[in-house]
Coordinates of C-alpha atoms in Angstrom, one line a residue:
M27 CA -28.1 -6.9 83.2
T28 CA -31.5 -5.2 82.2
D29 CA -32.6 -2.2 80.2
N30 CA -35.1 0.4 81.5
T31 CA -37.9 -2.2 80.2
G32 CA -36.3 -5.0 82.0
S33 CA -35.6 -7.0 79.0
P34 CA -32.1 -8.6 79.4
V35 CA -29.0 -6.6 77.7
L36 CA -25.2 -8.2 77.4
E37 CA -22.9 -6.3 79.4
G38 CA -20.3 -7.5 76.5
G39 CA -22.7 -5.4 74.2
G40 CA -22.4 -2.3 72.3
H41 CA -20.8 -0.7 69.6
L42 CA -17.1 0.0 68.4
A43 CA -15.8 2.7 66.9
A44 CA -15.6 2.8 63.2
E45 CA -12.1 3.7 63.5
H46 CA -11.3 0.7 65.8
A47 CA -12.5 -1.7 62.4
S48 CA -11.9 -5.0 63.6
P49 CA -9.3 -6.8 63.3
D50 CA -9.2 -10.5 62.0
H51 CA -9.0 -12.2 65.5
A52 CA -11.7 -9.5 66.9
L53 CA -14.2 -10.4 63.7
R54 CA -16.6 -13.4 63.4
N55 CA -18.8 -14.1 60.3
V56 CA -21.9 -16.9 61.2
A57 CA -24.8 -18.2 59.0
I58 CA -27.6 -18.7 61.0
I59 CA -29.7 -22.1 59.4
A60 CA -32.9 -23.9 59.9
H61 CA -35.5 -25.8 58.3
V62 CA -38.6 -23.2 57.9
D63 CA -40.7 -22.5 61.6
H64 CA -37.8 -24.3 63.8
G65 CA -37.1 -20.3 65.5
K66 CA -34.2 -18.8 63.4
T67 CA -36.0 -15.6 62.7
T68 CA -37.0 -16.0 66.6
L69 CA -33.0 -16.2 67.6
V70 CA -32.0 -13.4 65.3
D71 CA -34.9 -11.0 67.5
G72 CA -33.2 -12.0 70.3
L73 CA -29.6 -11.3 69.3
L74 CA -30.4 -7.9 68.4
K75 CA -32.1 -6.8 71.5
Q76 CA -29.5 -8.5 73.9
S77 CA -26.7 -6.7 71.5
N78 CA -27.6 -3.0 72.4
V79 CA -29.0 -2.4 69.2
F80 CA -32.1 -1.1 70.4
R81 CA -32.6 1.6 72.9
D82 CA -35.7 0.2 73.7
P83 CA -35.4 -3.8 73.0
T84 CA -39.5 -4.2 73.9
A85 CA -40.0 -1.2 71.0
A86 CA -38.2 -3.6 68.1
G87 CA -41.0 -5.8 68.0
D88 CA -40.7 -9.2 66.3
L89 CA -39.6 -10.6 63.1
I90 CA -37.0 -7.7 63.0
M91 CA -35.0 -9.1 59.8
D92 CA -38.9 -9.7 58.6
S93 CA -39.3 -6.6 56.5
N94 CA -40.7 -7.5 54.1
D95 CA -44.2 -7.4 53.4
L96 CA -44.5 -11.0 52.3
E97 CA -42.6 -12.4 54.9
R98 CA -44.6 -10.9 57.8
E99 CA -47.7 -11.9 56.6
R100 CA -46.6 -15.5 55.4
G101 CA -44.3 -15.7 58.6
I102 CA -41.3 -17.3 56.6
T103 CA -38.2 -15.5 55.7
I104 CA -37.4 -15.3 52.3
L105 CA -34.9 -13.2 51.6
A106 CA -31.5 -13.9 53.0
K107 CA -30.2 -10.5 55.4
N108 CA -27.1 -9.0 57.0
T109 CA -26.8 -7.7 60.3
A110 CA -24.1 -7.2 63.0
V111 CA -23.9 -7.2 66.6
F112 CA -20.6 -6.5 69.0
Y113 CA -20.4 -8.9 72.5
N114 CA -16.9 -8.3 74.5
G115 CA -15.2 -6.3 71.7
V116 CA -15.8 -8.6 69.0
K117 CA -17.9 -8.0 65.7
I118 CA -20.2 -10.8 64.9
N119 CA -21.5 -11.0 61.3
I120 CA -24.5 -12.4 61.0
I121 CA -25.8 -14.1 57.7
D122 CA -30.0 -14.5 58.2
T123 CA -31.8 -17.3 55.7
P124 CA -35.0 -18.4 54.5
G125 CA -35.8 -22.2 56.2
H126 CA -37.7 -23.0 52.9
A127 CA -36.0 -25.6 50.8
D128 CA -37.9 -23.6 47.9
F129 CA -35.7 -20.3 48.6
G130 CA -32.4 -22.6 48.7
G131 CA -30.7 -20.5 46.1
E132 CA -31.0 -17.3 49.0
V133 CA -28.8 -19.9 51.0
E134 CA -26.4 -21.1 48.6
R135 CA -25.8 -17.6 47.3
V136 CA -24.8 -16.4 50.9
L137 CA -23.1 -19.0 52.7
N138 CA -19.4 -18.6 51.4
M139 CA -19.7 -15.2 53.2
A140 CA -19.8 -17.5 56.7
D141 CA -16.7 -18.9 58.6
G142 CA -19.6 -20.7 61.0
C143 CA -22.7 -21.6 60.9
L144 CA -25.6 -21.9 64.1
L145 CA -27.6 -25.0 62.9
L146 CA -31.3 -24.6 64.8
V147 CA -32.9 -27.8 65.1
D148 CA -36.4 -28.1 66.9
A149 CA -36.6 -29.9 69.9
V150 CA -39.7 -32.2 69.1
E151 CA -39.4 -31.8 65.3
G152 CA -35.6 -33.1 64.9
P153 CA -33.7 -32.5 61.4
M154 CA -36.1 -32.4 58.6
P155 CA -35.6 -31.8 55.0
Q156 CA -34.3 -28.7 54.5
T157 CA -32.0 -28.9 57.4
R158 CA -29.9 -31.8 55.7
T159 CA -29.7 -29.8 52.5
V160 CA -28.2 -26.7 54.2
L161 CA -26.6 -28.3 56.5
Q162 CA -24.7 -30.6 53.7
R163 CA -23.3 -27.3 51.8
A164 CA -22.7 -25.8 55.0
L165 CA -19.8 -28.2 55.6
A166 CA -19.0 -29.0 52.1
I167 CA -17.8 -25.4 52.0
G168 CA -16.0 -26.1 55.6
L169 CA -17.9 -23.9 58.0
K170 CA -17.8 -25.0 61.9
P171 CA -21.0 -25.6 63.3
I172 CA -22.8 -25.1 66.9
V173 CA -25.9 -26.6 67.0
I174 CA -28.8 -25.1 68.7
V175 CA -31.9 -27.4 70.6
N176 CA -34.6 -24.8 70.2
K177 CA -38.3 -24.8 71.9
V178 CA -36.7 -27.5 75.0
D179 CA -40.0 -26.1 76.7
R180 CA -42.7 -27.5 74.4
P181 CA -44.8 -30.3 76.3
S182 CA -43.2 -33.0 73.7
S183 CA -40.0 -31.5 73.7
R184 CA -37.3 -34.5 73.2
P185 CA -33.8 -32.7 73.1
D186 CA -31.4 -36.0 73.5
D187 CA -33.4 -38.1 70.9
V188 CA -33.0 -34.8 68.6
V189 CA -29.0 -34.3 69.6
L190 CA -28.8 -38.2 68.7
M191 CA -30.6 -37.5 65.6
T192 CA -28.7 -34.7 64.2
Q193 CA -25.3 -36.4 65.0
D194 CA -26.9 -39.1 62.3
L195 CA -27.2 -36.5 60.2
F196 CA -23.8 -35.3 60.7
L197 CA -22.4 -38.8 60.3
D198 CA -23.8 -38.8 56.8
L199 CA -23.2 -35.1 56.1
A200 CA -19.4 -34.5 57.2
T201 CA -16.7 -34.4 54.8
D202 CA -13.9 -34.0 57.5
A203 CA -13.6 -35.5 61.0
D204 CA -13.2 -32.6 62.9
Q205 CA -17.1 -31.3 62.1
L206 CA -18.1 -34.5 64.3
D207 CA -17.2 -32.8 67.2
F208 CA -19.5 -29.7 67.5
P209 CA -20.8 -27.8 70.6
V210 CA -24.2 -28.3 71.6
L211 CA -26.4 -25.4 72.9
Y212 CA -30.1 -25.5 74.2
A213 CA -32.4 -22.5 74.3
I214 CA -35.9 -21.2 74.0
A215 CA -35.4 -18.4 71.4
R216 CA -38.8 -16.9 72.5
D217 CA -37.9 -16.3 75.8
G218 CA -34.0 -14.9 74.8
R219 CA -32.5 -17.9 77.3
A220 CA -30.0 -20.8 76.2
G221 CA -27.6 -23.2 77.9
S222 CA -25.6 -25.9 78.1
S223 CA -28.3 -28.7 78.9
P224 CA -32.0 -27.9 78.5
D225 CA -32.9 -28.4 82.0
D226 CA -29.8 -25.5 83.3
L227 CA -30.8 -22.4 80.8
Q228 CA -29.3 -18.7 81.6
D229 CA -31.3 -15.6 81.5
D230 CA -29.9 -14.4 78.1
F231 CA -27.8 -15.4 75.4
R232 CA -24.7 -15.1 76.9
P233 CA -24.0 -18.9 76.5
L234 CA -24.6 -18.7 72.9
F235 CA -22.3 -15.5 72.4
D236 CA -19.6 -17.3 74.4
A237 CA -19.8 -20.6 72.3
I238 CA -19.7 -18.0 69.1
L239 CA -16.2 -16.4 70.2
Q240 CA -14.9 -20.1 71.0
H241 CA -15.8 -22.2 68.8
I242 CA -16.5 -19.8 65.2
P243 CA -13.2 -19.4 64.1
A244 CA -11.6 -15.7 63.0
P245 CA -11.8 -15.6 59.2
V246 CA -8.1 -16.6 57.6
T247 CA -7.3 -13.7 55.8
D248 CA -4.6 -12.1 53.5
R249 CA -4.2 -8.8 53.7
T250 CA -1.1 -7.7 51.5
A251 CA -2.9 -10.0 48.3
P252 CA -4.7 -7.7 45.8
A253 CA -8.4 -6.5 46.8
R254 CA -11.0 -9.1 46.0
L255 CA -14.7 -9.8 46.7
L256 CA -17.5 -11.8 45.5
I257 CA -20.7 -10.3 45.5
A258 CA -23.4 -12.2 46.7
S259 CA -26.3 -9.8 47.1
L260 CA -27.8 -6.4 45.9
D261 CA -29.3 -3.5 47.1
Y262 CA -30.6 -0.4 45.8
D263 CA -30.5 3.4 47.5
N264 CA -32.2 5.9 45.0
H265 CA -28.8 7.9 46.1
L266 CA -25.6 5.6 45.6
G267 CA -27.8 3.3 42.9
R268 CA -27.2 -0.1 43.0
I269 CA -25.2 -1.6 45.8
A270 CA -22.9 -4.7 46.1
I271 CA -23.0 -6.7 49.0
G272 CA -20.3 -9.3 49.8
R273 CA -17.0 -10.4 51.8
V274 CA -14.1 -9.2 51.1
H275 CA -11.8 -11.8 50.4
S276 CA -8.3 -10.6 50.4
G277 CA -6.4 -7.5 50.5
V278 CA -8.0 -3.9 51.7
V279 CA -11.1 -1.9 50.1
S280 CA -10.4 1.7 50.4
L281 CA -13.3 4.5 49.4
G282 CA -12.6 5.9 46.0
D283 CA -10.4 2.6 44.8
L284 CA -10.2 1.9 41.2
M285 CA -12.0 -1.8 40.8
I286 CA -12.9 -4.2 37.8
Q287 CA -15.8 -6.6 37.8
V288 CA -14.8 -10.0 36.4
G289 CA -18.0 -11.6 35.3
P290 CA -18.8 -15.1 34.6
E291 CA -17.9 -14.4 30.9
R292 CA -15.0 -12.6 32.0
Q293 CA -16.4 -8.9 31.0
E294 CA -14.6 -6.5 33.0
A295 CA -15.6 -3.1 33.9
R296 CA -13.4 -0.1 35.6
Q297 CA -15.3 1.9 37.9
R298 CA -14.6 3.5 41.7
V299 CA -15.8 2.9 44.9
T300 CA -17.8 5.9 45.2
S301 CA -19.7 4.5 49.0
L302 CA -18.3 1.7 51.3
S303 CA -20.5 0.6 53.9
T304 CA -20.4 -2.1 57.3
F305 CA -23.1 -3.7 58.6
D306 CA -23.8 -2.1 62.0
G307 CA -27.3 -3.8 63.8
L308 CA -29.9 -3.2 60.8
R309 CA -27.7 0.2 59.9
R310 CA -25.1 0.5 57.4
T311 CA -22.2 2.6 58.8
E312 CA -19.7 4.6 56.4
V313 CA -16.3 3.9 56.2
E314 CA -12.9 4.6 54.5
Q315 CA -11.8 1.6 54.5
A316 CA -12.4 -1.9 54.9
V317 CA -10.1 -5.2 55.7
A318 CA -10.1 -8.5 54.1
G319 CA -12.7 -11.1 56.0
D320 CA -15.5 -8.4 56.7
I321 CA -18.4 -8.4 54.9
V322 CA -19.7 -4.3 53.2
A323 CA -21.7 -3.0 50.7
I324 CA -19.8 -1.0 48.2
A325 CA -21.6 1.3 46.1
G326 CA -19.8 2.6 41.8
F327 CA -20.6 -0.3 39.9
A328 CA -23.7 0.0 38.3
D329 CA -23.7 -3.1 36.7
A330 CA -22.9 -4.9 39.7
R331 CA -24.4 -8.6 39.1
I332 CA -24.1 -11.6 41.9
G333 CA -21.7 -13.7 41.1
A334 CA -19.2 -11.2 40.0
T335 CA -16.1 -10.8 41.6
L336 CA -14.5 -7.0 42.2
A337 CA -10.9 -6.9 41.7
D338 CA -7.7 -4.8 42.0
P339 CA -7.1 -4.2 38.2
N340 CA -3.3 -4.9 38.5
A341 CA -5.2 -8.5 39.7
P342 CA -8.4 -9.3 37.8
H343 CA -8.7 -12.7 38.6
A344 CA -12.5 -14.1 39.3
L345 CA -13.4 -16.0 42.9
D346 CA -15.0 -19.4 42.2
A347 CA -19.0 -19.1 41.1
I348 CA -21.4 -19.2 43.4
D349 CA -22.9 -23.1 42.7
I350 CA -26.8 -22.9 42.4
E351 CA -28.9 -26.1 42.2
E352 CA -31.1 -26.5 38.9
P353 CA -34.6 -25.5 38.9
T354 CA -37.4 -28.0 39.2
L355 CA -40.6 -26.8 38.1
K356 CA -42.0 -24.1 35.4
L357 CA -44.8 -22.4 34.2
S358 CA -45.8 -20.1 31.5
F359 CA -46.3 -15.8 32.3
G360 CA -48.0 -14.4 29.5
V361 CA -49.7 -11.1 28.8
N362 CA -53.2 -11.1 29.9
T363 CA -55.6 -12.0 27.4
S364 CA -58.7 -11.7 29.4
P365 CA -61.6 -9.6 28.7
F366 CA -61.3 -7.9 31.8
A367 CA -57.3 -7.1 30.7
G368 CA -55.7 -3.5 31.2
R369 CA -58.5 -2.4 34.2
D370 CA -56.4 -1.5 37.2
A371 CA -52.5 -2.7 36.0
K372 CA -49.7 -0.5 35.9
F373 CA -47.7 -2.4 33.6
S374 CA -49.4 -5.1 31.6
T375 CA -47.3 -4.9 27.9
S376 CA -44.9 -7.8 26.7
R377 CA -42.4 -5.3 27.0
Q378 CA -43.0 -4.5 30.5
L379 CA -43.9 -8.1 31.8
R380 CA -40.4 -9.1 29.9
E381 CA -38.3 -6.6 31.6
R382 CA -39.6 -7.4 35.2
L383 CA -39.4 -11.0 34.9
F384 CA -35.6 -10.5 33.0
R385 CA -34.9 -8.0 36.4
E386 CA -35.9 -10.8 38.7
L387 CA -32.5 -12.9 37.7
E388 CA -30.4 -10.3 38.9
T389 CA -31.2 -11.5 42.5
N390 CA -32.9 -14.4 42.2
L391 CA -30.4 -16.7 41.3
S392 CA -32.0 -20.4 41.2
L393 CA -34.8 -18.4 39.3
R394 CA -35.0 -19.5 34.8
V395 CA -36.5 -17.6 32.6
D396 CA -36.4 -18.6 28.9
T397 CA -38.5 -17.0 26.0
T398 CA -40.8 -19.3 23.8
D399 CA -42.2 -19.5 20.2
Q400 CA -44.9 -16.9 21.1
P401 CA -43.3 -13.5 21.4
D402 CA -45.8 -12.7 24.5
V403 CA -45.2 -15.2 27.0
F404 CA -42.6 -16.6 29.0
S405 CA -41.6 -19.9 30.1
V406 CA -40.3 -19.1 33.8
S407 CA -39.0 -22.0 36.3
G408 CA -37.9 -22.6 39.7
R409 CA -37.4 -24.4 42.9
G410 CA -40.9 -25.1 43.9
E411 CA -44.7 -24.0 43.9
L412 CA -43.5 -21.2 46.5
H413 CA -40.8 -20.1 45.0
L414 CA -42.7 -19.2 42.1
S415 CA -46.1 -17.9 43.9
I416 CA -44.1 -15.6 45.8
L417 CA -42.9 -14.4 42.5
I418 CA -46.2 -13.8 41.1
E419 CA -47.5 -11.9 44.4
T420 CA -44.9 -10.3 44.3
M421 CA -45.3 -8.9 40.9
R422 CA -48.9 -8.8 41.5
R423 CA -48.6 -6.0 44.3
E424 CA -46.0 -4.0 42.0
G425 CA -48.9 -3.6 39.6
Y426 CA -48.5 -6.0 36.9
E427 CA -50.8 -7.9 35.1
F428 CA -50.6 -11.1 33.1
Q429 CA -51.7 -15.1 33.1
V430 CA -49.9 -17.9 34.3
S431 CA -50.7 -22.0 33.4
R432 CA -50.0 -24.7 35.6
P433 CA -46.7 -25.9 37.0
E434 CA -45.3 -28.9 35.4
A435 CA -42.1 -30.2 36.4
I436 CA -38.6 -30.1 34.6
T437 CA -37.9 -33.7 33.2
R438 CA -34.1 -34.1 31.2
T439 CA -33.3 -37.1 28.8
V440 CA -31.0 -39.4 29.5
D441 CA -29.9 -41.9 27.4
G442 CA -32.9 -41.7 25.3
E443 CA -35.1 -41.5 28.6
V444 CA -36.9 -39.1 30.3
H445 CA -35.9 -38.8 34.0
E446 CA -37.7 -36.5 35.9
P447 CA -37.1 -34.9 39.3
V448 CA -38.0 -36.6 42.9
E449 CA -37.9 -35.6 46.2
H450 CA -37.4 -36.9 49.8
L451 CA -40.7 -36.1 51.6
V452 CA -41.1 -36.4 55.2
I453 CA -44.6 -36.0 57.0
D454 CA -45.1 -35.9 61.1
T455 CA -48.6 -37.0 62.1
T456 CA -50.8 -39.0 64.6
E457 CA -51.4 -42.6 63.9
E458 CA -54.5 -42.7 63.2
Y459 CA -53.9 -40.9 59.9
V460 CA -51.2 -43.0 58.6
G461 CA -53.5 -45.1 56.5
V462 CA -55.0 -41.8 54.7
V463 CA -51.4 -40.5 53.8
S464 CA -50.3 -43.5 52.5
E465 CA -53.2 -43.8 50.6
L466 CA -52.7 -40.3 49.5
V467 CA -49.3 -39.9 48.4
G468 CA -49.3 -44.0 47.1
G469 CA -51.6 -42.5 44.2
R470 CA -48.9 -39.8 43.6
R471 CA -46.0 -42.7 42.8
A472 CA -44.6 -42.4 46.0
R473 CA -42.9 -45.2 47.8
M474 CA -42.4 -45.7 51.6
L475 CA -38.3 -45.2 52.6
D476 CA -39.6 -45.2 56.4
M477 CA -41.6 -44.8 59.3
V478 CA -40.6 -44.1 62.7
N479 CA -43.4 -44.1 65.8
D480 CA -42.3 -42.5 68.3
G481 CA -44.5 -44.4 71.3
R482 CA -46.4 -41.4 72.1
G483 CA -48.9 -41.2 69.3
S484 CA -46.3 -39.1 66.5
V485 CA -45.6 -40.9 63.6
R486 CA -42.6 -40.0 60.9
L487 CA -43.1 -41.0 57.6
E488 CA -40.3 -40.7 54.8
F489 CA -41.1 -41.0 51.0
A490 CA -39.4 -40.7 47.2
I491 CA -41.9 -38.7 45.6
P492 CA -42.0 -37.5 41.9
T493 CA -41.9 -33.8 42.2
R494 CA -45.4 -33.4 40.0
G495 CA -46.5 -35.8 42.6
L496 CA -46.1 -32.6 44.9
I497 CA -48.4 -30.1 43.0
G498 CA -51.8 -30.0 44.6
L499 CA -50.5 -32.3 47.7
R500 CA -50.4 -30.0 50.1
N501 CA -53.7 -28.5 50.4
A502 CA -55.3 -32.3 50.0
F503 CA -52.9 -33.4 53.3
L504 CA -54.2 -30.8 55.4
T505 CA -57.5 -31.9 54.0
A506 CA -56.9 -35.4 54.8
T507 CA -55.4 -35.1 58.3
R508 CA -57.7 -32.4 59.4
G509 CA -54.7 -30.2 59.7
N510 CA -52.8 -32.5 62.4
G511 CA -49.9 -33.1 60.2
V512 CA -46.7 -31.3 59.0
M513 CA -44.9 -32.0 55.7
A514 CA -41.4 -30.6 53.9
S515 CA -39.4 -32.3 51.0
R516 CA -36.0 -31.5 49.3
L517 CA -34.9 -32.4 45.9
I518 CA -32.5 -35.7 46.0
G519 CA -32.0 -35.8 42.4
F520 CA -33.7 -37.4 38.8
E521 CA -35.0 -40.9 38.2
P522 CA -37.0 -42.7 34.9
W523 CA -40.0 -41.6 34.8
L524 CA -42.7 -42.7 37.3
G525 CA -45.6 -43.3 35.0
P526 CA -48.8 -41.2 35.1
I527 CA -50.4 -40.0 38.1
A528 CA -54.2 -40.0 37.8
S529 CA -55.5 -36.5 39.0
N530 CA -58.9 -36.1 41.5
R531 CA -59.7 -32.8 39.8
T532 CA -63.2 -33.0 38.7
G533 CA -65.1 -30.8 36.6
A534 CA -65.2 -26.9 36.2
L535 CA -68.3 -24.6 36.3
V536 CA -68.0 -22.0 33.6
A537 CA -69.2 -18.7 32.9
S538 CA -71.6 -18.8 30.0
E539 CA -71.7 -15.1 29.3
T540 CA -70.1 -11.6 30.2
G541 CA -71.9 -9.5 32.9
V542 CA -72.3 -9.4 36.9
A543 CA -73.0 -12.4 39.0
L544 CA -76.3 -12.3 40.7
A545 CA -77.9 -14.5 43.5
H546 CA -80.7 -16.1 41.7
G547 CA -77.6 -17.5 39.1
I548 CA -75.0 -18.1 41.6
A549 CA -77.9 -20.5 43.2
N550 CA -78.6 -22.0 40.1
A551 CA -75.0 -23.1 40.1
Q552 CA -74.6 -24.5 43.4
E553 CA -77.0 -27.0 43.3
R554 CA -74.2 -28.4 40.7
G555 CA -71.2 -27.8 42.9
V556 CA -69.5 -25.3 44.7
T557 CA -68.9 -21.6 43.7
F558 CA -65.8 -19.2 44.2
I559 CA -68.0 -15.9 43.2
D560 CA -69.9 -14.1 45.2
P561 CA -73.0 -12.0 44.3
Q562 CA -72.2 -8.5 42.2
T563 CA -68.5 -9.7 41.0
E564 CA -68.2 -9.4 37.6
V565 CA -67.5 -12.5 35.4
Y566 CA -66.9 -13.0 31.6
M567 CA -67.6 -15.9 29.3
G568 CA -64.9 -18.8 29.9
M569 CA -64.0 -17.7 33.3
I570 CA -64.1 -20.4 36.0
V571 CA -66.8 -20.2 38.6
G572 CA -66.9 -23.1 40.5
Q573 CA -66.3 -26.8 40.6
Q574 CA -68.8 -29.6 40.2
P575 CA -68.4 -33.6 41.1
R576 CA -68.5 -34.8 37.9
M577 CA -65.1 -34.9 35.9
D578 CA -66.8 -32.7 32.9
D579 CA -66.8 -29.0 32.7
L580 CA -70.4 -27.6 33.1
V581 CA -71.1 -24.2 31.6
V582 CA -73.9 -22.2 33.8
N583 CA -75.4 -18.9 33.8
V584 CA -74.4 -17.0 37.0
C585 CA -75.8 -13.7 35.3
R586 CA -79.1 -15.3 35.3
A587 CA -81.8 -13.0 37.4
K588 CA -85.2 -14.0 38.5
K589 CA -87.9 -13.5 36.3
L590 CA -90.1 -10.8 37.4
T591 CA -94.3 -12.3 37.6
N592 CA -97.4 -10.3 39.0
I593 CA -98.0 -13.2 41.2
R594 CA -97.4 -12.2 44.9
S595 CA -95.2 -14.4 46.5
S596 CA -93.8 -14.6 50.5
T597 CA -90.8 -13.2 51.3
S598 CA -89.7 -16.7 52.3
D599 CA -90.6 -17.6 48.5
I600 CA -88.2 -15.1 47.0
A601 CA -85.0 -14.8 49.6
V602 CA -82.3 -16.6 48.1
K603 CA -80.1 -18.5 50.6
L604 CA -76.4 -19.0 49.2
T605 CA -73.7 -20.6 50.8
P606 CA -70.2 -18.8 51.2
P607 CA -68.0 -19.5 48.1
V608 CA -64.8 -20.8 48.2
V609 CA -61.9 -18.5 48.2
L610 CA -59.1 -19.9 46.5
S611 CA -55.4 -18.5 47.8
L612 CA -53.0 -18.4 44.9
E613 CA -51.3 -21.3 45.9
Q614 CA -54.6 -23.4 45.9
A615 CA -55.6 -21.9 42.5
L616 CA -52.6 -23.0 40.8
D617 CA -53.0 -26.2 42.2
F618 CA -56.7 -26.3 41.4
L619 CA -55.6 -25.6 37.4
A620 CA -55.9 -28.0 34.3
D621 CA -53.8 -28.0 31.6
D622 CA -56.1 -26.1 29.5
E623 CA -56.8 -23.5 31.9
L624 CA -54.9 -20.6 33.4
L625 CA -55.1 -18.1 36.0
E626 CA -55.1 -14.2 35.6
V627 CA -53.5 -12.2 37.9
T628 CA -54.0 -8.4 38.4
P629 CA -53.3 -6.7 41.3
S630 CA -56.7 -6.6 42.9
A631 CA -57.9 -10.2 42.0
F632 CA -57.3 -13.5 41.0
R633 CA -59.5 -15.3 38.6
L634 CA -59.6 -18.8 36.8
R635 CA -60.4 -19.3 33.4
K636 CA -60.1 -21.3 30.2
R637 CA -57.4 -20.9 27.5
L638 CA -60.2 -21.2 25.1
L639 CA -63.2 -18.6 26.7
S640 CA -65.5 -20.0 24.3
A641 CA -67.7 -23.0 24.6
D642 CA -67.9 -23.5 20.7
D643 CA -63.7 -23.4 20.3
R644 CA -63.3 -25.5 23.6
G645 CA -65.6 -28.1 21.7
K646 CA -64.0 -27.8 18.7
E647 CA -60.4 -28.2 20.3
R648 CA -62.1 -31.4 22.1
K649 CA -62.9 -32.7 18.2
R650 CA -59.6 -32.3 16.9
A651 CA -57.8 -34.1 20.0
Q652 CA -59.8 -36.4 20.1
M653 CA -59.7 -37.1 16.4
A654 CA -55.8 -37.1 16.8
T655 CA -56.0 -39.9 19.3
A656 CA -57.9 -42.3 16.9
R657 CA -55.1 -41.6 14.4

């Protein structure tokens, strides 16, 4: 069946009336998990379009659930989200999760709302590090899996091999023999097609919907027990205030009920449910009552926190807390101290910075914020470079101004010995770059675990590498392989300190004075290295304006103008030819930083700078360090 635009629409779709709220057997809670770029968001788009959620599915566009600007710009899912579709009288709650390992905290906090999961695997790449991570958590809490091999139309597709690789993965991770008996479907999510064989796909997602109803169990609940709900997510509404989102674990929750919030520290606050909604497509539908097993949004709890339990006052017992893995990288956030501070920011004081960082902890469970011995500097820890850079970019767009340091790995001391985080790194590239890649990661203390050649020119390399070895690796990897490679990693544990890592970072070109950069000054600087700025860019003393090939920093005057004389010269003599500047992204700027440098972040610009702006101060600091080393 198709709609008036020709797009496939399932006959079994449609909406159930709110008063016919789903009984247990007419309800399914499904999480969709996958590695980044394996087609998870496209699959969710197709499920929504084929479920009568939109009057005109073709007008809905792509990346429907990725409503965040950063998600659309980067093409990745950052935040976990909820939606629901209806098929053959059954409500299917869908939990969309991020695919990048840095946002694993988003996955960990929402998996407890599901009874089953759709594991999406690329028909070429097969299981990747994040696939293993999220599947391990899903199986540990007893979710029933359905495996979907996506992108079977790709020229280098190898669905049979990928299924075997996935079966091996289940053998490693399964906690119960029943978990090894999982259904396998094949799909082209982009075209909205699925089937039980890669050579026999139907024109819609009907086989997938049928598999969900057949293999994903309905929630096992007790409606007669006291009401309890574990808060897994938070939202905000201008009229309703803070909204707590979670699955009703037991009992029945009704509008106007008095409930107690039981936090991790057993702090209890009695408040009434002022608004109660369930998910229906991309919107929420207000209901009078929600039963155990359904996922709801509740308002009325101004102090709601993720991980807390909303419970019946007569049985104020907390549910098991959400288990979140510890962060592996940290950097410092501080008040901007550059000469250009406060020019275009709405928020620039230490109080505003502190409030914003600690507010982030309410929803970003894998983040840690600690104070330091400096009142205007905070230590922020996260899962990885991308996790921290997304926070920086989000705050910048909100109008905050601050400065950050170079990321560094978080270490532990075990029996008097320093241990550091180690990650499982998987690299897919072609045969010609195996030597280059091995040399690149070998200098970062990586050890090879496995190498597999598929016989068609592609090679998969697996390494154990310290987390600090990953800092700056992505850009170097893409350069070394000329873009012919994909890398991904996941945390596997802590090991004794593996020794120093040689840096390939060379010296910086540092501005010698404050002013406006001119073409003549930049041309002189380009004789000594590459530059990061254009003419007419405002600079200040101590600001990094480029990079030179030697190891020491070099002070340059990019504000220098060409001296005028009374001697006429030809046009070719006075014309200045400049090489286009190297424009660093946020992640590249973080990778570039040395220990004595900072990244100035403002709503309008990123600026690299030295911690000590004066060349004299840097010289004195260098001498003190040398004297201390000599002692």
